[in-house]
C-alpha cells in the first residue's frame, strides 16, 4: 500500500513538471552596455577633473624614448600642460582641448595641438620624428584601469602606456613656477660634472649613461653597462622621462643583473641615487676615467654609428667635417650621377668576423626608401684600441660610391681609434686618426 502511494506521488510530480509553461532564460543586468559605458566615461572625466593638483604623466614612444608631462584638466574640457620635450615646453604652459568619448572604451582624446601632439607629428622638421609616423605616439588613449592615485591609458594605435599619477600641492606649485626646466638642467649637469658615473653592485662597477637627447635611435634612454670579472660585457637600456623630482624609468623598469631599476632621484641636494623596485638605494659616484672603453662595446652595447643628412655633430674637427660634408653635400647636385634629397652614413660592426660595413644610403623621397652602397673592411685592433682596416670588398649596390670615397680613403690610410664625446647628456662616438689627430668625426651611437 505504501509503495502504491509513493508511486502516485512521484507520478504527480512528473505530470506537474511537464505541464509547466516553458520560458526562455533572460539574463538580467543592472545596466545596459550603453549605461555601463556612460558610467565609465563619467568615472574617467570625474577622476581627471577631480585631482586638485593635476597629474604627473609619463609616456614611452614606439620609435623614440620616453617623455614626461604635467597635466591639469578642467570641466570645460581644457587641459593645461608642461612637458620635458624642450626647454620651452618645460617652462611654458600650453592649453588645448580634450574630450572623453566612447570608442573601444572610454577614450581620452587631445583634440587640439599641444605638447603631447608633437610626438605624433609626422613631419621630421617638427621634432625629428619619422616621416608619416612621428615617434609612433598617440593622441587618443583608451582608459585601461585606475589603481590608487594612478590612471592608466593605452594608446589607441601604438599601444604605449600613458600613466597619470596625482600630483601633490608642492609638485603642482613647482610646475606652475617653471621649475621643471631647472630640475632637468640639474640632472643633466650632474652627468656633465660626472661623465663617468657609476654605482657599485657587489664586485661590479656599473656605468650609468643617460642620453637626454631626442633622437629616435638613442634619445631619452638610460643604459647600464659593466664588465664582469671574467671580462664579459653585460648591458641593458630602458626609456626614461623627466619629472619635477626624478628621472622615471618607464615600461617595466630597467632590468640589469637580476635587478629591476625604477628611477633616479636626489638623495640630498648633491647626491643622486638609483632606486630599484624594492626601494633599495644605489649611490652614483664618478670614476676619473671611463670605466668601459668604447671599442670594447662594439657588437654588444653599440652596433654601429650614424651620420645623418647634413648634420655635423658636436666635437667634429674642421678636417673631419670636410670628409663628412663631401658625402652630404654631393647628394643633391648630381655629382654621383643622380640627384637625391636625402642621404646618410652608417657604420655597422660585425665583431664575430672582425669586419666593419660602411653604408652610404641615398633616397629621392626624404628617406622613406632608397638605395644602399656598401664597402666592407677587415680589421685588427691592438691592446690599446687602435684599429687597422684593410679592404674586404669594395663598393657594391646603390649609387653614391663617389661621395663615399674620401671616408673610404680615410679608413684605409689611417690607424683609427674610437672614443666617447659627451655634449650635455648626449653621448656620441668619435672616430679619429692616430696618424693625424686633427681629423676627428663625431657620430650618433647606435
Short mmCIF file of C-alpha atoms in Angstrom, two decimals:
data_model
loop_
_atom_site.label_atom_id
_atom_site.label_comp_id
_atom_site.label_asym_id
_atom_site.label_seq_id
_atom_site.Cartn_x
_atom_site.Cartn_y
_atom_site.Cartn_z
CA UNK A 1 0.00 0.00 0.00
CA UNK A 2 2.80 2.35 0.92
CA UNK A 3 4.53 1.55 -2.37
CA UNK A 4 1.39 2.50 -4.35
CA UNK A 5 1.09 5.82 -2.53
CA UNK A 6 4.77 6.61 -3.15
CA UNK A 7 4.43 5.76 -6.86
CA UNK A 8 1.32 8.01 -7.14
CA UNK A 9 3.25 10.92 -5.55
CA UNK A 10 6.16 10.58 -7.97
CA UNK A 11 3.75 10.40 -10.94
CA UNK A 12 2.07 13.59 -9.74
CA UNK A 13 5.39 15.44 -9.61
CA UNK A 14 6.35 14.33 -13.14
CA UNK A 15 2.96 15.40 -14.59
CA UNK A 16 3.20 18.74 -12.77
CA UNK A 17 6.68 19.38 -14.16
CA UNK A 18 5.67 18.50 -17.73
CA UNK A 19 2.62 20.73 -17.57
CA UNK A 20 4.67 23.80 -16.60
CA UNK A 21 4.95 26.52 -19.26
CA UNK A 22 8.42 26.61 -20.85
CA UNK A 23 10.10 30.03 -20.72
CA UNK A 24 13.47 31.19 -22.18
CA UNK A 25 16.14 32.32 -19.69
CA UNK A 26 16.90 36.01 -19.95
CA UNK A 27 19.98 37.35 -18.14
CA UNK A 28 19.28 40.44 -16.10
CA UNK A 29 21.85 43.21 -15.64
CA UNK A 30 21.59 46.31 -13.55
CA UNK A 31 22.71 48.44 -16.54
CA UNK A 32 22.68 48.26 -20.31
CA UNK A 33 26.03 48.30 -22.20
CA UNK A 34 25.49 51.96 -23.06
CA UNK A 35 24.76 52.79 -19.44
CA UNK A 36 27.92 51.00 -18.34
CA UNK A 37 29.94 52.88 -20.96
CA UNK A 38 28.46 56.19 -19.84
CA UNK A 39 29.30 55.32 -16.26
CA UNK A 40 32.92 54.59 -17.19
CA UNK A 41 33.23 57.82 -19.16
CA UNK A 42 31.84 59.72 -16.18
CA UNK A 43 34.28 57.95 -13.88
CA UNK A 44 37.25 58.94 -16.08
CA UNK A 45 36.05 62.52 -16.50
CA UNK A 46 35.41 62.96 -12.79
CA UNK A 47 38.80 61.46 -11.92
CA UNK A 48 40.71 63.71 -14.34
CA UNK A 49 38.96 66.91 -13.24
CA UNK A 50 38.77 65.89 -9.59
CA UNK A 51 42.54 65.92 -8.95
CA UNK A 52 43.01 69.35 -7.30
CA UNK A 53 46.74 69.46 -8.06
CA UNK A 54 46.68 67.90 -11.52
CA UNK A 55 48.63 64.91 -12.75
CA UNK A 56 52.22 63.91 -13.43
CA UNK A 57 52.22 61.80 -16.61
CA UNK A 58 54.81 59.64 -18.37
CA UNK A 59 54.68 58.18 -21.87
CA UNK A 60 57.14 55.96 -23.76
CA UNK A 61 57.09 56.22 -27.55
CA UNK A 62 57.19 53.46 -30.13
CA UNK A 63 60.25 54.72 -32.01
CA UNK A 64 61.94 57.11 -29.60
CA UNK A 65 62.48 57.38 -25.87
CA UNK A 66 60.16 58.43 -23.06
CA UNK A 67 58.60 61.77 -22.11
CA UNK A 68 57.20 63.40 -19.01
CA UNK A 69 54.24 65.78 -18.64
CA UNK A 70 52.28 67.75 -16.11
CA UNK A 71 48.55 67.91 -16.95
CA UNK A 72 45.66 69.73 -15.31
CA UNK A 73 42.15 69.04 -16.66
CA UNK A 74 39.15 71.29 -16.06
CA UNK A 75 35.43 70.69 -16.55
CA UNK A 76 35.33 72.96 -19.62
CA UNK A 77 37.40 70.32 -21.46
CA UNK A 78 40.63 72.32 -21.33
CA UNK A 79 43.94 70.75 -20.38
CA UNK A 80 46.97 72.78 -19.30
CA UNK A 81 50.28 71.06 -19.91
CA UNK A 82 54.04 71.22 -19.34
CA UNK A 83 56.43 68.69 -20.92
CA UNK A 84 60.10 67.69 -20.92
CA UNK A 85 60.42 67.79 -24.74
CA UNK A 86 62.25 71.14 -24.98
CA UNK A 87 63.36 73.99 -22.75
CA UNK A 88 60.29 75.95 -23.86
CA UNK A 89 57.82 73.15 -23.13
CA UNK A 90 59.38 72.61 -19.71
CA UNK A 91 58.96 76.25 -18.67
CA UNK A 92 55.88 77.50 -20.56
CA UNK A 93 52.37 76.13 -20.15
CA UNK A 94 50.30 75.15 -23.20
CA UNK A 95 46.50 74.91 -23.14
CA UNK A 96 44.38 72.83 -25.50
CA UNK A 97 41.10 70.97 -25.74
CA UNK A 98 40.45 67.41 -24.64
CA UNK A 99 37.45 65.11 -24.82
CA UNK A 100 36.26 61.94 -23.14
CA UNK A 101 34.34 59.94 -25.70
CA UNK A 102 33.20 56.43 -26.49
CA UNK A 103 35.34 54.17 -28.66
CA UNK A 104 36.75 50.77 -27.68
CA UNK A 105 36.18 52.03 -24.16
CA UNK A 106 36.32 55.43 -22.54
CA UNK A 107 38.72 57.36 -24.78
CA UNK A 108 40.82 60.37 -23.75
CA UNK A 109 41.50 62.49 -26.86
CA UNK A 110 43.76 65.52 -27.08
CA UNK A 111 41.75 67.36 -29.71
CA UNK A 112 43.87 70.41 -30.45
CA UNK A 113 47.63 70.65 -30.97
CA UNK A 114 49.67 70.64 -27.79
CA UNK A 115 52.92 69.24 -26.41
CA UNK A 116 51.83 65.61 -26.50
CA UNK A 117 50.77 66.08 -30.13
CA UNK A 118 54.35 66.90 -31.13
CA UNK A 119 55.34 63.26 -30.67
CA UNK A 120 52.63 62.30 -33.15
CA UNK A 121 53.75 64.82 -35.78
CA UNK A 122 54.87 63.01 -38.98
CA UNK A 123 56.99 65.91 -40.23
CA UNK A 124 60.68 65.41 -39.27
CA UNK A 125 61.12 69.18 -39.13
CA UNK A 126 58.67 69.40 -36.20
CA UNK A 127 60.70 67.42 -33.68
CA UNK A 128 62.81 64.91 -35.62
CA UNK A 129 60.20 62.18 -35.88
CA UNK A 130 59.94 59.64 -38.66
CA UNK A 131 58.15 60.54 -41.89
CA UNK A 132 54.45 59.55 -41.67
CA UNK A 133 54.85 58.08 -38.15
CA UNK A 134 56.46 60.72 -35.97
CA UNK A 135 57.62 58.95 -32.82
CA UNK A 136 54.82 56.35 -33.10
CA UNK A 137 52.96 58.07 -30.32
CA UNK A 138 49.21 58.62 -29.95
CA UNK A 139 46.88 61.50 -29.20
CA UNK A 140 43.96 59.13 -28.41
CA UNK A 141 44.22 56.92 -25.33
CA UNK A 142 41.82 54.19 -24.16
CA UNK A 143 41.20 54.03 -20.42
CA UNK A 144 42.64 50.80 -19.03
CA UNK A 145 42.42 50.95 -15.25
CA UNK A 146 42.61 53.01 -12.08
CA UNK A 147 44.99 52.00 -9.31
CA UNK A 148 45.31 54.02 -6.13
CA UNK A 149 46.30 57.55 -7.16
CA UNK A 150 47.04 56.49 -10.74
CA UNK A 151 45.15 56.26 -14.02
CA UNK A 152 46.46 54.10 -16.85
CA UNK A 153 45.55 54.69 -20.51
CA UNK A 154 46.77 52.75 -23.56
CA UNK A 155 47.47 54.45 -26.89
CA UNK A 156 44.75 53.55 -29.37
CA UNK A 157 47.12 52.83 -32.27
CA UNK A 158 50.64 52.35 -30.95
CA UNK A 159 49.70 50.75 -27.60
CA UNK A 160 52.07 52.75 -25.39
CA UNK A 161 51.03 53.29 -21.76
CA UNK A 162 50.17 56.83 -20.67
CA UNK A 163 50.35 56.71 -16.86
CA UNK A 164 48.96 59.59 -14.80
CA UNK A 165 49.80 59.94 -11.10
CA UNK A 166 48.14 62.55 -8.89
CA UNK A 167 50.47 65.46 -8.18
CA UNK A 168 50.89 66.90 -4.70
CA UNK A 169 50.31 70.57 -3.94
CA UNK A 170 54.09 71.06 -3.71
CA UNK A 171 54.69 69.40 -7.09
CA UNK A 172 51.94 71.47 -8.72
CA UNK A 173 53.46 74.68 -7.36
CA UNK A 174 56.86 73.75 -8.79
CA UNK A 175 55.45 73.04 -12.25
CA UNK A 176 53.45 76.28 -12.30
CA UNK A 177 56.52 78.18 -11.10
CA UNK A 178 58.50 76.96 -14.11
CA UNK A 179 60.77 74.71 -12.06
CA UNK A 180 60.73 71.72 -14.45
CA UNK A 181 63.49 73.14 -16.67
CA UNK A 182 65.83 73.88 -13.72
CA UNK A 183 65.13 70.39 -12.36
CA UNK A 184 66.07 68.84 -15.72
CA UNK A 185 69.11 71.08 -16.01
CA UNK A 186 70.33 69.99 -12.58
CA UNK A 187 70.09 66.31 -13.52
CA UNK A 188 71.88 66.94 -16.81
CA UNK A 189 74.57 68.96 -15.05
CA UNK A 190 75.25 66.06 -12.69
CA UNK A 191 76.20 63.84 -15.61
CA UNK A 192 78.19 66.65 -17.22
CA UNK A 193 80.15 67.03 -13.99
CA UNK A 194 80.33 63.24 -13.57
CA UNK A 195 80.91 61.93 -17.11
CA UNK A 196 81.97 58.51 -15.81
CA UNK A 197 79.09 57.97 -13.40
CA UNK A 198 78.73 54.51 -11.90
CA UNK A 199 77.41 52.61 -8.91
CA UNK A 200 78.68 49.51 -7.16
CA UNK A 201 76.77 46.25 -7.10
CA UNK A 202 78.83 43.57 -5.39
CA UNK A 203 82.08 43.18 -7.38
CA UNK A 204 80.73 45.14 -10.35
CA UNK A 205 81.25 48.79 -11.16
CA UNK A 206 78.19 49.59 -13.28
CA UNK A 207 78.39 52.60 -15.58
CA UNK A 208 75.29 54.81 -15.79
CA UNK A 209 74.75 56.64 -19.09
CA UNK A 210 71.58 58.65 -19.68
CA UNK A 211 71.06 60.09 -23.14
CA UNK A 212 68.91 63.18 -22.68
CA UNK A 213 68.60 63.96 -26.39
CA UNK A 214 65.50 63.43 -28.53
CA UNK A 215 66.90 61.30 -31.37
CA UNK A 216 64.76 58.35 -32.37
CA UNK A 217 67.55 55.80 -32.08
CA UNK A 218 69.16 56.76 -28.80
CA UNK A 219 67.43 59.71 -27.11
CA UNK A 220 65.73 59.60 -23.69
CA UNK A 221 67.27 56.25 -22.80
CA UNK A 222 69.38 55.24 -19.83
CA UNK A 223 71.96 52.48 -20.22
CA UNK A 224 73.73 50.40 -17.57
CA UNK A 225 76.90 48.52 -18.52
CA UNK A 226 79.51 46.52 -16.65
CA UNK A 227 82.44 44.23 -17.38
CA UNK A 228 82.32 41.07 -15.27
CA UNK A 229 85.41 39.60 -13.55
CA UNK A 230 85.75 37.13 -16.44
CA UNK A 231 85.80 40.05 -18.95
CA UNK A 232 82.24 39.54 -20.25
CA UNK A 233 80.19 42.66 -21.00
CA UNK A 234 76.63 42.96 -19.69
CA UNK A 235 74.47 45.89 -20.71
CA UNK A 236 70.81 46.91 -20.65
CA UNK A 237 68.83 50.02 -21.63
CA UNK A 238 65.38 51.47 -20.94
CA UNK A 239 63.42 54.60 -21.77
CA UNK A 240 63.07 57.36 -19.21
CA UNK A 241 61.18 60.61 -18.68
CA UNK A 242 62.00 63.69 -16.62
CA UNK A 243 59.51 64.77 -13.96
CA UNK A 244 59.76 67.57 -11.43
CA UNK A 245 61.65 65.39 -8.94
CA UNK A 246 63.14 62.37 -10.72
CA UNK A 247 64.09 60.53 -13.87
CA UNK A 248 61.33 57.93 -14.11
CA UNK A 249 62.34 54.69 -15.85
CA UNK A 250 59.40 53.62 -18.00
CA UNK A 251 57.67 50.44 -19.13
CA UNK A 252 58.51 47.69 -16.63
CA UNK A 253 61.77 49.25 -15.49
CA UNK A 254 65.41 48.63 -16.39
CA UNK A 255 66.37 45.02 -15.76
CA UNK A 256 70.08 44.51 -15.12
CA UNK A 257 71.95 41.64 -13.47
CA UNK A 258 68.76 40.34 -11.82
CA UNK A 259 67.66 43.75 -10.52
CA UNK A 260 64.83 45.96 -11.80
CA UNK A 261 65.63 49.66 -11.55
CA UNK A 262 62.72 52.12 -11.48
CA UNK A 263 64.02 55.67 -11.08
CA UNK A 264 66.86 58.10 -10.42
CA UNK A 265 66.27 60.74 -7.75
CA UNK A 266 68.16 63.04 -5.43
CA UNK A 267 69.05 61.56 -2.04
CA UNK A 268 70.01 65.05 -0.95
CA UNK A 269 70.88 68.30 -2.70
CA UNK A 270 74.05 66.92 -4.28
CA UNK A 271 73.75 63.13 -4.15
CA UNK A 272 72.00 61.29 -6.96
CA UNK A 273 70.86 57.70 -6.47
CA UNK A 274 69.33 54.90 -8.50
CA UNK A 275 66.43 53.05 -6.87
CA UNK A 276 65.28 49.51 -7.61
CA UNK A 277 61.78 48.01 -7.44
CA UNK A 278 62.27 47.19 -3.75
CA UNK A 279 63.32 50.73 -2.88
CA UNK A 280 67.00 49.84 -2.43
CA UNK A 281 69.33 52.77 -3.00
CA UNK A 282 72.46 52.78 -5.18
CA UNK A 283 74.55 55.96 -4.81
CA UNK A 284 76.10 57.28 -8.02
CA UNK A 285 79.82 58.03 -7.99
CA UNK A 286 82.25 59.24 -10.64
CA UNK A 287 85.31 57.41 -11.92
CA UNK A 288 88.32 59.51 -13.00
CA UNK A 289 88.34 57.79 -16.43
CA UNK A 290 85.69 55.94 -18.48
CA UNK A 291 85.02 52.54 -16.97
CA UNK A 292 84.31 50.92 -20.31
CA UNK A 293 86.37 51.81 -23.38
CA UNK A 294 84.13 52.40 -26.39
CA UNK A 295 85.99 49.94 -28.59
CA UNK A 296 85.14 47.08 -26.20
CA UNK A 297 81.43 47.77 -26.62
CA UNK A 298 81.14 47.30 -30.39
CA UNK A 299 78.76 44.47 -31.14
CA UNK A 300 77.35 44.37 -27.60
CA UNK A 301 76.17 47.73 -26.35
CA UNK A 302 76.60 49.51 -29.70
CA UNK A 303 76.15 48.01 -33.16
CA UNK A 304 77.41 51.00 -35.10
CA UNK A 305 77.43 54.74 -35.76
CA UNK A 306 75.36 57.16 -37.84
CA UNK A 307 75.94 60.49 -39.58
CA UNK A 308 72.54 61.85 -40.59
CA UNK A 309 71.88 64.05 -43.60
CA UNK A 310 73.84 67.32 -43.47
CA UNK A 311 74.23 67.10 -39.71
CA UNK A 312 77.74 67.68 -38.36
CA UNK A 313 77.69 66.61 -34.72
CA UNK A 314 79.48 68.44 -31.87
CA UNK A 315 83.14 67.51 -31.46
CA UNK A 316 83.83 67.10 -35.20
CA UNK A 317 87.02 68.86 -36.32
CA UNK A 318 87.27 71.02 -39.45
CA UNK A 319 89.05 68.27 -41.39
CA UNK A 320 86.51 65.70 -40.17
CA UNK A 321 83.62 67.93 -41.25
CA UNK A 322 85.20 68.27 -44.68
CA UNK A 323 85.17 64.48 -45.15
CA UNK A 324 81.58 64.11 -43.93
CA UNK A 325 80.30 67.08 -45.91
CA UNK A 326 81.78 65.65 -49.09
CA UNK A 327 79.18 62.91 -48.78
CA UNK A 328 76.27 65.05 -47.61
CA UNK A 329 76.79 67.98 -49.95
CA UNK A 330 77.08 65.77 -53.03
CA UNK A 331 73.65 64.19 -52.67
CA UNK A 332 71.63 66.94 -54.33
CA UNK A 333 73.94 68.31 -57.01
CA UNK A 334 74.16 65.36 -59.41
CA UNK A 335 77.82 64.65 -58.55
CA UNK A 336 77.08 60.93 -58.15
CA UNK A 337 75.26 60.80 -61.47
CA UNK A 338 71.87 61.08 -59.80
CA UNK A 339 70.04 63.70 -57.72
CA UNK A 340 68.94 62.73 -54.21
CA UNK A 341 67.20 64.71 -51.49
CA UNK A 342 68.43 62.67 -48.53
CA UNK A 343 71.44 60.58 -47.58
CA UNK A 344 73.18 59.22 -44.51
CA UNK A 345 76.36 57.41 -43.48
CA UNK A 346 76.07 54.30 -41.37
CA UNK A 347 78.77 52.03 -39.90
CA UNK A 348 77.81 48.53 -38.75
CA UNK A 349 80.15 46.25 -36.79
CA UNK A 350 80.48 42.50 -37.33
CA UNK A 351 82.72 41.62 -34.38
CA UNK A 352 82.36 37.87 -34.89
CA UNK A 353 84.08 38.05 -38.28
CA UNK A 354 86.08 41.22 -37.42
CA UNK A 355 84.56 43.30 -40.19
CA UNK A 356 83.17 46.80 -40.50
CA UNK A 357 80.46 47.69 -43.03
CA UNK A 358 80.46 51.26 -44.36
CA UNK A 359 77.00 52.03 -45.78
CA UNK A 360 76.03 55.07 -47.82
CA UNK A 361 72.25 55.39 -48.02
CA UNK A 362 70.59 57.65 -50.59
CA UNK A 363 66.94 58.50 -51.22
CA UNK A 364 64.75 60.54 -53.53
CA UNK A 365 61.75 60.63 -51.17
CA UNK A 366 63.25 62.08 -47.99
CA UNK A 367 64.48 58.78 -46.57
CA UNK A 368 61.29 56.71 -46.68
CA UNK A 369 63.01 54.30 -49.06
CA UNK A 370 66.18 54.31 -51.12
CA UNK A 371 69.41 52.55 -52.03
CA UNK A 372 72.47 51.48 -50.04
CA UNK A 373 76.05 51.37 -51.28
CA UNK A 374 78.30 49.20 -49.10
CA UNK A 375 82.03 48.76 -48.66
CA UNK A 376 83.38 46.11 -46.25
CA UNK A 377 86.66 46.17 -44.31
CA UNK A 378 88.55 43.61 -42.26
CA UNK A 379 90.16 44.96 -39.12
CA UNK A 380 92.68 44.23 -36.41
CA UNK A 381 92.73 46.02 -33.07
CA UNK A 382 95.66 46.25 -30.67
CA UNK A 383 95.60 46.22 -26.87
CA UNK A 384 95.18 49.99 -26.68
CA UNK A 385 92.17 50.02 -29.02
CA UNK A 386 93.87 51.23 -32.21
CA UNK A 387 92.30 49.81 -35.40
CA UNK A 388 93.89 48.98 -38.72
CA UNK A 389 91.46 48.47 -41.61
CA UNK A 390 92.06 46.56 -44.83
CA UNK A 391 89.68 46.19 -47.74
CA UNK A 392 87.48 43.10 -47.82
CA UNK A 393 85.14 44.10 -50.65
CA UNK A 394 84.79 47.45 -52.39
CA UNK A 395 81.64 49.43 -53.16
CA UNK A 396 78.60 47.41 -54.18
CA UNK A 397 74.94 48.33 -54.69
CA UNK A 398 73.47 51.80 -54.61
CA UNK A 399 74.65 54.89 -56.47
CA UNK A 400 76.81 57.00 -54.13
CA UNK A 401 80.26 55.40 -54.11
CA UNK A 402 81.83 58.62 -55.47
CA UNK A 403 80.51 60.58 -52.49
CA UNK A 404 81.82 57.92 -50.08
CA UNK A 405 85.37 57.96 -51.47
CA UNK A 406 87.07 60.39 -49.00
CA UNK A 407 85.82 58.47 -45.96
CA UNK A 408 86.75 55.18 -47.65
CA UNK A 409 90.29 56.52 -48.19
CA UNK A 410 90.47 57.71 -44.58
CA UNK A 411 89.77 54.20 -43.25
CA UNK A 412 92.41 52.57 -45.44
CA UNK A 413 95.16 55.17 -44.97
CA UNK A 414 94.92 55.85 -41.21
CA UNK A 415 95.21 53.97 -37.99
CA UNK A 416 91.94 54.77 -36.24
CA UNK A 417 90.76 55.00 -32.65
CA UNK A 418 87.28 55.44 -31.18
CA UNK A 419 86.24 57.36 -28.09
CA UNK A 420 83.23 59.00 -26.47
CA UNK A 421 82.24 62.61 -26.91
CA UNK A 422 79.74 63.99 -24.39
CA UNK A 423 77.64 67.06 -25.21
CA UNK A 424 75.50 67.78 -22.16
CA UNK A 425 73.81 64.44 -21.59
CA UNK A 426 74.06 63.30 -25.22
CA UNK A 427 76.79 60.72 -25.78
CA UNK A 428 78.37 60.44 -29.22
CA UNK A 429 81.05 58.22 -30.69
CA UNK A 430 84.19 59.79 -32.13
CA UNK A 431 86.35 58.34 -34.90
CA UNK A 432 89.79 59.95 -35.10
CA UNK A 433 93.10 59.41 -36.83
CA UNK A 434 96.14 58.32 -34.83
CA UNK A 435 98.36 59.49 -37.71
CA UNK A 436 96.70 62.92 -37.99
CA UNK A 437 94.90 63.87 -34.72
CA UNK A 438 93.32 66.89 -36.43
CA UNK A 439 90.93 64.52 -38.26
CA UNK A 440 88.02 63.83 -35.88
CA UNK A 441 84.46 62.80 -36.87
CA UNK A 442 81.61 62.54 -34.35
CA UNK A 443 78.69 60.14 -34.91
CA UNK A 444 75.44 59.14 -33.25
CA UNK A 445 75.95 55.82 -31.48
CA UNK A 446 73.51 53.07 -32.42
#
